[in-house]
Amino acid sequence: MASTYTSIHYHVIWTTYLRKPTLRKEGRKELFNYLYGILKNKNCHVHRINGVEDHLHLAFSLHPSISLANLVKDMKLASNQMIKSQNLFDAFEGWQEGYGAFTFGYSALGDIVNYIINQEAHHKKVSFLEEYVMILNEYGVKYDPRYLL
């Protein structure tokens, strides 16, 4: 009988190289499904994946045997290779170095999922940079503006 119980929830964000708007709407579902598969293969529970032309948001529960840094590295490398081999997005040059990862409690899951679902509407009002700075501030993360994604 297993005796390990965890509740490890992450909201992870990363951008395209130089935040270029290369993720066309037509190919995003295929990309999201691919990332979903990677997370499932690593025994993570996926709550939501979405994004717009220049960045992605993922909400998932991390399996306790998995390192977040290795998982994100694997997702970025594998999806980069898949996008390029399938020519999914013509102008895609890769992912920006780095990522943002924010933990949240189970009680916030609904709000995080709704936030991720509504990315397109949200970004009609707020730029990625404004959004990212708001999230960093909300989580109390100190940052150097020169190195924002």
Short mmCIF file of N, CA and C in Angstrom, two decimals:
data_model
loop_
_atom_site.label_atom_id
_atom_site.label_comp_id
_atom_site.label_asym_id
_atom_site.label_seq_id
_atom_site.Cartn_x
_atom_site.Cartn_y
_atom_site.Cartn_z
N MET A 1 0.84 -1.19 0.00
CA MET A 1 0.00 0.00 0.00
C MET A 1 0.89 1.25 0.00
N ALA A 2 0.57 2.19 -0.86
CA ALA A 2 1.34 3.43 -0.94
C ALA A 2 1.00 4.34 0.24
N SER A 3 2.01 5.03 0.71
CA SER A 3 1.76 5.95 1.84
C SER A 3 2.28 7.35 1.57
N THR A 4 2.50 7.66 0.30
CA THR A 4 2.95 9.00 -0.06
C THR A 4 1.78 9.77 -0.67
N TYR A 5 1.49 10.92 -0.09
CA TYR A 5 0.39 11.75 -0.58
C TYR A 5 0.94 13.15 -0.81
N THR A 6 0.66 13.69 -1.97
CA THR A 6 1.18 15.02 -2.29
C THR A 6 0.12 15.88 -2.95
N SER A 7 0.34 17.16 -2.90
CA SER A 7 -0.49 18.14 -3.59
C SER A 7 0.46 19.23 -4.08
N ILE A 8 1.07 18.96 -5.23
CA ILE A 8 2.12 19.83 -5.78
C ILE A 8 1.61 20.39 -7.11
N HIS A 9 1.09 21.60 -7.08
CA HIS A 9 0.46 22.20 -8.26
C HIS A 9 1.31 23.36 -8.78
N TYR A 10 1.50 23.37 -10.10
CA TYR A 10 2.30 24.42 -10.73
C TYR A 10 1.53 25.11 -11.85
N HIS A 11 1.80 26.39 -11.97
CA HIS A 11 1.42 27.20 -13.13
C HIS A 11 2.74 27.58 -13.78
N VAL A 12 3.00 27.04 -14.97
CA VAL A 12 4.27 27.25 -15.65
C VAL A 12 4.02 28.05 -16.92
N ILE A 13 4.92 29.00 -17.18
CA ILE A 13 4.81 29.89 -18.33
C ILE A 13 6.15 29.94 -19.03
N TRP A 14 6.13 29.84 -20.37
CA TRP A 14 7.34 30.15 -21.13
C TRP A 14 6.97 30.75 -22.46
N THR A 15 7.94 31.40 -23.08
CA THR A 15 7.68 32.17 -24.29
C THR A 15 8.45 31.62 -25.48
N THR A 16 8.04 32.07 -26.64
CA THR A 16 8.78 31.79 -27.86
C THR A 16 10.06 32.62 -27.85
N TYR A 17 11.00 32.23 -28.68
CA TYR A 17 12.27 32.97 -28.79
C TYR A 17 11.99 34.43 -29.12
N LEU A 18 12.53 35.32 -28.32
CA LEU A 18 12.35 36.77 -28.43
C LEU A 18 10.88 37.19 -28.41
N ARG A 19 10.03 36.32 -27.86
CA ARG A 19 8.57 36.55 -27.78
C ARG A 19 7.96 36.83 -29.15
N LYS A 20 8.52 36.20 -30.17
CA LYS A 20 7.97 36.37 -31.52
C LYS A 20 6.62 35.66 -31.60
N PRO A 21 5.62 36.30 -32.22
CA PRO A 21 4.27 35.72 -32.30
C PRO A 21 4.17 34.63 -33.38
N THR A 22 4.78 33.48 -33.12
CA THR A 22 4.87 32.44 -34.14
C THR A 22 3.91 31.27 -33.93
N LEU A 23 3.25 31.19 -32.80
CA LEU A 23 2.36 30.05 -32.52
C LEU A 23 0.96 30.34 -33.08
N ARG A 24 0.79 30.03 -34.36
CA ARG A 24 -0.50 30.26 -35.02
C ARG A 24 -1.59 29.43 -34.35
N LYS A 25 -2.79 29.97 -34.31
CA LYS A 25 -3.91 29.29 -33.67
C LYS A 25 -4.15 27.90 -34.26
N GLU A 26 -3.97 27.76 -35.57
CA GLU A 26 -4.27 26.50 -36.25
C GLU A 26 -3.44 25.33 -35.71
N GLY A 27 -2.24 25.54 -35.26
CA GLY A 27 -1.39 24.44 -34.81
C GLY A 27 -1.30 24.27 -33.31
N ARG A 28 -1.89 25.19 -32.57
CA ARG A 28 -1.73 25.15 -31.11
C ARG A 28 -2.30 23.90 -30.47
N LYS A 29 -3.46 23.45 -30.93
CA LYS A 29 -4.08 22.27 -30.31
C LYS A 29 -3.15 21.06 -30.40
N GLU A 30 -2.50 20.90 -31.54
CA GLU A 30 -1.55 19.80 -31.70
C GLU A 30 -0.38 19.94 -30.72
N LEU A 31 0.12 21.16 -30.56
CA LEU A 31 1.20 21.40 -29.60
C LEU A 31 0.73 21.10 -28.18
N PHE A 32 -0.46 21.58 -27.82
CA PHE A 32 -0.98 21.34 -26.47
C PHE A 32 -1.15 19.84 -26.22
N ASN A 33 -1.65 19.11 -27.20
CA ASN A 33 -1.82 17.66 -27.05
C ASN A 33 -0.47 16.98 -26.86
N TYR A 34 0.54 17.45 -27.57
CA TYR A 34 1.88 16.88 -27.44
C TYR A 34 2.43 17.10 -26.03
N LEU A 35 2.28 18.32 -25.52
CA LEU A 35 2.74 18.63 -24.16
C LEU A 35 1.94 17.83 -23.13
N TYR A 36 0.66 17.67 -23.37
CA TYR A 36 -0.19 16.86 -22.50
C TYR A 36 0.38 15.44 -22.41
N GLY A 37 0.75 14.88 -23.56
CA GLY A 37 1.31 13.53 -23.59
C GLY A 37 2.60 13.42 -22.79
N ILE A 38 3.45 14.41 -22.90
CA ILE A 38 4.71 14.40 -22.13
C ILE A 38 4.40 14.39 -20.64
N LEU A 39 3.49 15.27 -20.22
CA LEU A 39 3.14 15.35 -18.80
C LEU A 39 2.52 14.03 -18.30
N LYS A 40 1.63 13.46 -19.09
CA LYS A 40 1.00 12.19 -18.69
C LYS A 40 2.04 11.08 -18.59
N ASN A 41 2.99 11.05 -19.53
CA ASN A 41 4.05 10.03 -19.50
C ASN A 41 4.95 10.17 -18.27
N LYS A 42 4.98 11.36 -17.69
CA LYS A 42 5.78 11.61 -16.48
C LYS A 42 4.92 11.50 -15.22
N ASN A 43 3.72 10.95 -15.37
CA ASN A 43 2.79 10.74 -14.25
C ASN A 43 2.33 12.03 -13.59
N CYS A 44 2.25 13.10 -14.37
CA CYS A 44 1.73 14.37 -13.87
C CYS A 44 0.25 14.46 -14.28
N HIS A 45 -0.52 15.14 -13.46
CA HIS A 45 -1.94 15.35 -13.79
C HIS A 45 -2.07 16.73 -14.44
N VAL A 46 -2.59 16.76 -15.65
CA VAL A 46 -2.72 18.00 -16.40
C VAL A 46 -4.09 18.62 -16.11
N HIS A 47 -4.07 19.88 -15.71
CA HIS A 47 -5.32 20.60 -15.46
C HIS A 47 -5.70 21.46 -16.66
N ARG A 48 -4.72 22.12 -17.27
CA ARG A 48 -5.03 22.95 -18.44
C ARG A 48 -3.73 23.36 -19.11
N ILE A 49 -3.77 23.40 -20.45
CA ILE A 49 -2.68 23.95 -21.26
C ILE A 49 -3.34 24.89 -22.26
N ASN A 50 -2.79 26.08 -22.40
CA ASN A 50 -3.29 27.03 -23.39
C ASN A 50 -2.18 28.04 -23.65
N GLY A 51 -2.41 28.88 -24.61
CA GLY A 51 -1.44 29.92 -24.92
C GLY A 51 -1.92 30.77 -26.06
N VAL A 52 -1.10 31.72 -26.39
CA VAL A 52 -1.36 32.62 -27.52
C VAL A 52 -0.13 32.61 -28.41
N GLU A 53 -0.02 33.57 -29.29
CA GLU A 53 1.02 33.57 -30.32
C GLU A 53 2.44 33.52 -29.78
N ASP A 54 2.68 34.07 -28.58
CA ASP A 54 4.06 34.21 -28.12
C ASP A 54 4.37 33.53 -26.78
N HIS A 55 3.41 32.86 -26.17
CA HIS A 55 3.72 32.17 -24.91
C HIS A 55 2.68 31.13 -24.55
N LEU A 56 3.07 30.25 -23.63
CA LEU A 56 2.22 29.16 -23.16
C LEU A 56 2.01 29.25 -21.65
N HIS A 57 0.87 28.72 -21.21
CA HIS A 57 0.56 28.55 -19.79
C HIS A 57 0.18 27.08 -19.59
N LEU A 58 0.73 26.47 -18.57
CA LEU A 58 0.39 25.09 -18.23
C LEU A 58 0.07 25.02 -16.74
N ALA A 59 -1.01 24.35 -16.39
CA ALA A 59 -1.33 24.08 -14.99
C ALA A 59 -1.36 22.57 -14.83
N PHE A 60 -0.55 22.07 -13.92
CA PHE A 60 -0.48 20.63 -13.72
C PHE A 60 -0.06 20.32 -12.29
N SER A 61 -0.34 19.09 -11.89
CA SER A 61 0.12 18.59 -10.60
C SER A 61 1.35 17.73 -10.87
N LEU A 62 2.43 18.07 -10.21
CA LEU A 62 3.72 17.42 -10.43
C LEU A 62 3.80 16.13 -9.62
N HIS A 63 4.22 15.07 -10.27
CA HIS A 63 4.46 13.82 -9.56
C HIS A 63 5.68 14.03 -8.65
N PRO A 64 5.66 13.52 -7.41
CA PRO A 64 6.74 13.81 -6.47
C PRO A 64 8.11 13.26 -6.88
N SER A 65 8.14 12.33 -7.81
CA SER A 65 9.44 11.78 -8.24
C SER A 65 10.09 12.58 -9.36
N ILE A 66 9.40 13.61 -9.83
CA ILE A 66 9.86 14.39 -10.99
C ILE A 66 10.43 15.73 -10.55
N SER A 67 11.55 16.11 -11.14
CA SER A 67 12.13 17.44 -10.91
C SER A 67 11.48 18.42 -11.88
N LEU A 68 10.98 19.53 -11.34
CA LEU A 68 10.34 20.53 -12.20
C LEU A 68 11.30 21.02 -13.29
N ALA A 69 12.53 21.35 -12.93
CA ALA A 69 13.49 21.88 -13.91
C ALA A 69 13.72 20.88 -15.04
N ASN A 70 13.88 19.60 -14.71
CA ASN A 70 14.08 18.59 -15.75
C ASN A 70 12.84 18.41 -16.61
N LEU A 71 11.67 18.46 -15.98
CA LEU A 71 10.42 18.32 -16.72
C LEU A 71 10.25 19.45 -17.73
N VAL A 72 10.45 20.67 -17.30
CA VAL A 72 10.29 21.82 -18.21
C VAL A 72 11.33 21.73 -19.32
N LYS A 73 12.55 21.38 -18.98
CA LYS A 73 13.60 21.22 -20.00
C LYS A 73 13.18 20.16 -21.02
N ASP A 74 12.68 19.03 -20.55
CA ASP A 74 12.24 17.96 -21.45
C ASP A 74 11.09 18.42 -22.33
N MET A 75 10.12 19.12 -21.75
CA MET A 75 8.98 19.60 -22.54
C MET A 75 9.41 20.59 -23.61
N LYS A 76 10.30 21.51 -23.24
CA LYS A 76 10.74 22.51 -24.20
C LYS A 76 11.57 21.88 -25.33
N LEU A 77 12.49 20.98 -24.97
CA LEU A 77 13.32 20.34 -25.99
C LEU A 77 12.49 19.47 -26.92
N ALA A 78 11.63 18.63 -26.36
CA ALA A 78 10.83 17.72 -27.17
C ALA A 78 9.84 18.48 -28.05
N SER A 79 9.17 19.49 -27.51
CA SER A 79 8.20 20.24 -28.31
C SER A 79 8.90 21.06 -29.38
N ASN A 80 10.07 21.59 -29.08
CA ASN A 80 10.86 22.32 -30.08
C ASN A 80 11.16 21.40 -31.26
N GLN A 81 11.60 20.19 -30.94
CA GLN A 81 11.93 19.22 -31.99
C GLN A 81 10.68 18.83 -32.78
N MET A 82 9.57 18.59 -32.10
CA MET A 82 8.33 18.22 -32.77
C MET A 82 7.84 19.33 -33.69
N ILE A 83 7.84 20.56 -33.20
CA ILE A 83 7.38 21.69 -34.00
C ILE A 83 8.21 21.81 -35.27
N LYS A 84 9.52 21.69 -35.14
CA LYS A 84 10.41 21.85 -36.30
C LYS A 84 10.32 20.66 -37.25
N SER A 85 10.24 19.44 -36.72
CA SER A 85 10.19 18.26 -37.60
C SER A 85 8.87 18.19 -38.37
N GLN A 86 7.79 18.67 -37.76
CA GLN A 86 6.49 18.65 -38.43
C GLN A 86 6.16 19.98 -39.11
N ASN A 87 7.09 20.94 -39.02
CA ASN A 87 6.87 22.28 -39.57
C ASN A 87 5.51 22.82 -39.14
N LEU A 88 5.23 22.68 -37.84
CA LEU A 88 3.93 23.05 -37.29
C LEU A 88 3.70 24.56 -37.34
N PHE A 89 4.73 25.32 -37.05
CA PHE A 89 4.65 26.78 -37.10
C PHE A 89 5.82 27.27 -37.96
N ASP A 90 5.52 27.82 -39.12
CA ASP A 90 6.54 28.19 -40.12
C ASP A 90 7.67 29.03 -39.55
N ALA A 91 7.33 30.07 -38.81
CA ALA A 91 8.33 31.05 -38.37
C ALA A 91 8.92 30.73 -37.00
N PHE A 92 8.54 29.61 -36.40
CA PHE A 92 9.01 29.25 -35.06
C PHE A 92 10.53 29.04 -35.06
N GLU A 93 11.22 29.75 -34.14
CA GLU A 93 12.67 29.63 -34.04
C GLU A 93 13.12 28.93 -32.77
N GLY A 94 12.19 28.60 -31.91
CA GLY A 94 12.53 27.93 -30.66
C GLY A 94 11.88 28.64 -29.49
N TRP A 95 12.20 28.14 -28.31
CA TRP A 95 11.69 28.72 -27.07
C TRP A 95 12.72 29.65 -26.46
N GLN A 96 12.23 30.66 -25.78
CA GLN A 96 13.09 31.56 -25.02
C GLN A 96 13.76 30.77 -23.89
N GLU A 97 14.94 31.17 -23.52
CA GLU A 97 15.61 30.55 -22.39
C GLU A 97 14.83 30.87 -21.11
N GLY A 98 14.74 29.92 -20.22
CA GLY A 98 14.08 30.15 -18.95
C GLY A 98 12.58 29.92 -19.00
N TYR A 99 11.96 30.12 -17.84
CA TYR A 99 10.51 29.93 -17.69
C TYR A 99 10.10 30.52 -16.35
N GLY A 100 8.81 30.64 -16.16
CA GLY A 100 8.28 31.03 -14.86
C GLY A 100 7.50 29.86 -14.30
N ALA A 101 7.65 29.57 -13.02
CA ALA A 101 6.92 28.48 -12.38
C ALA A 101 6.42 28.96 -11.03
N PHE A 102 5.13 28.78 -10.81
CA PHE A 102 4.49 29.31 -9.62
C PHE A 102 3.62 28.22 -9.00
N THR A 103 3.79 27.98 -7.73
CA THR A 103 2.97 27.00 -7.04
C THR A 103 1.65 27.63 -6.64
N PHE A 104 0.66 26.79 -6.50
CA PHE A 104 -0.63 27.28 -6.01
C PHE A 104 -1.31 26.15 -5.23
N GLY A 105 -2.18 26.54 -4.33
CA GLY A 105 -2.93 25.57 -3.54
C GLY A 105 -4.11 25.03 -4.31
N TYR A 106 -4.57 23.88 -3.91
CA TYR A 106 -5.68 23.22 -4.59
C TYR A 106 -6.92 24.13 -4.64
N SER A 107 -7.13 24.93 -3.62
CA SER A 107 -8.31 25.80 -3.60
C SER A 107 -8.27 26.86 -4.70
N ALA A 108 -7.09 27.14 -5.24
CA ALA A 108 -6.95 28.13 -6.32
C ALA A 108 -7.03 27.50 -7.71
N LEU A 109 -7.15 26.18 -7.77
CA LEU A 109 -7.11 25.49 -9.06
C LEU A 109 -8.14 26.01 -10.06
N GLY A 110 -9.37 26.18 -9.64
CA GLY A 110 -10.42 26.67 -10.54
C GLY A 110 -10.08 28.03 -11.13
N ASP A 111 -9.58 28.93 -10.31
CA ASP A 111 -9.21 30.26 -10.78
C ASP A 111 -8.05 30.20 -11.78
N ILE A 112 -7.05 29.37 -11.49
CA ILE A 112 -5.90 29.24 -12.39
C ILE A 112 -6.34 28.66 -13.72
N VAL A 113 -7.15 27.61 -13.69
CA VAL A 113 -7.63 26.99 -14.93
C VAL A 113 -8.44 27.98 -15.75
N ASN A 114 -9.35 28.72 -15.11
CA ASN A 114 -10.14 29.73 -15.84
C ASN A 114 -9.24 30.81 -16.44
N TYR A 115 -8.25 31.22 -15.71
CA TYR A 115 -7.30 32.23 -16.20
C TYR A 115 -6.61 31.71 -17.46
N ILE A 116 -6.18 30.45 -17.43
CA ILE A 116 -5.49 29.88 -18.58
C ILE A 116 -6.45 29.69 -19.76
N ILE A 117 -7.66 29.27 -19.49
CA ILE A 117 -8.66 29.10 -20.56
C ILE A 117 -8.88 30.42 -21.30
N ASN A 118 -8.90 31.53 -20.56
CA ASN A 118 -9.26 32.83 -21.13
C ASN A 118 -8.07 33.65 -21.62
N GLN A 119 -6.99 33.02 -22.00
CA GLN A 119 -5.80 33.75 -22.43
C GLN A 119 -6.03 34.69 -23.61
N GLU A 120 -6.75 34.24 -24.62
CA GLU A 120 -6.95 35.10 -25.80
C GLU A 120 -7.68 36.38 -25.43
N ALA A 121 -8.75 36.27 -24.68
CA ALA A 121 -9.49 37.47 -24.26
C ALA A 121 -8.64 38.34 -23.36
N HIS A 122 -7.90 37.71 -22.45
CA HIS A 122 -7.05 38.43 -21.51
C HIS A 122 -6.02 39.28 -22.26
N HIS A 123 -5.42 38.71 -23.30
CA HIS A 123 -4.35 39.43 -24.00
C HIS A 123 -4.84 40.44 -25.02
N LYS A 124 -6.13 40.61 -25.12
CA LYS A 124 -6.66 41.74 -25.89
C LYS A 124 -6.56 43.02 -25.06
N LYS A 125 -6.41 42.85 -23.73
CA LYS A 125 -6.35 43.98 -22.81
C LYS A 125 -4.96 44.19 -22.21
N VAL A 126 -4.21 43.11 -22.04
CA VAL A 126 -2.95 43.16 -21.30
C VAL A 126 -1.86 42.47 -22.12
N SER A 127 -0.69 43.10 -22.22
CA SER A 127 0.43 42.48 -22.94
C SER A 127 1.03 41.36 -22.11
N PHE A 128 1.83 40.51 -22.76
CA PHE A 128 2.49 39.43 -22.02
C PHE A 128 3.35 40.00 -20.91
N LEU A 129 4.13 41.02 -21.22
CA LEU A 129 5.05 41.57 -20.22
C LEU A 129 4.28 42.11 -19.02
N GLU A 130 3.19 42.82 -19.26
CA GLU A 130 2.36 43.32 -18.15
C GLU A 130 1.81 42.15 -17.32
N GLU A 131 1.34 41.12 -18.01
CA GLU A 131 0.82 39.94 -17.33
C GLU A 131 1.90 39.29 -16.47
N TYR A 132 3.07 39.10 -17.05
CA TYR A 132 4.15 38.40 -16.36
C TYR A 132 4.61 39.17 -15.12
N VAL A 133 4.74 40.48 -15.24
CA VAL A 133 5.13 41.31 -14.09
C VAL A 133 4.06 41.24 -13.00
N MET A 134 2.78 41.23 -13.39
CA MET A 134 1.70 41.10 -12.40
C MET A 134 1.81 39.78 -11.65
N ILE A 135 2.09 38.69 -12.38
CA ILE A 135 2.21 37.38 -11.74
C ILE A 135 3.42 37.34 -10.82
N LEU A 136 4.55 37.85 -11.28
CA LEU A 136 5.75 37.89 -10.45
C LEU A 136 5.48 38.66 -9.15
N ASN A 137 4.84 39.81 -9.28
CA ASN A 137 4.52 40.61 -8.10
C ASN A 137 3.53 39.90 -7.19
N GLU A 138 2.52 39.26 -7.76
CA GLU A 138 1.52 38.55 -6.97
C GLU A 138 2.16 37.45 -6.13
N TYR A 139 3.18 36.79 -6.67
CA TYR A 139 3.85 35.71 -5.96
C TYR A 139 5.06 36.19 -5.16
N GLY A 140 5.31 37.50 -5.16
CA GLY A 140 6.41 38.04 -4.38
C GLY A 140 7.78 37.67 -4.91
N VAL A 141 7.89 37.48 -6.22
CA VAL A 141 9.16 37.09 -6.83
C VAL A 141 9.95 38.35 -7.19
N LYS A 142 11.16 38.44 -6.68
CA LYS A 142 12.04 39.55 -7.04
C LYS A 142 12.65 39.25 -8.40
N TYR A 143 12.76 40.26 -9.24
CA TYR A 143 13.26 40.05 -10.59
C TYR A 143 14.03 41.26 -11.07
N ASP A 144 14.88 41.02 -12.04
CA ASP A 144 15.62 42.09 -12.70
C ASP A 144 14.92 42.31 -14.05
N PRO A 145 14.36 43.49 -14.28
CA PRO A 145 13.63 43.75 -15.52
C PRO A 145 14.43 43.44 -16.79
N ARG A 146 15.75 43.48 -16.71
CA ARG A 146 16.57 43.18 -17.89
C ARG A 146 16.45 41.72 -18.31
N TYR A 147 16.04 40.86 -17.40
CA TYR A 147 16.02 39.43 -17.69
C TYR A 147 14.63 38.82 -17.71
N LEU A 148 13.62 39.63 -17.88
CA LEU A 148 12.27 39.07 -17.98
C LEU A 148 12.15 38.30 -19.28
N LEU A 149 11.36 37.24 -19.27
CA LEU A 149 11.18 36.41 -20.47
C LEU A 149 10.75 37.24 -21.65
#
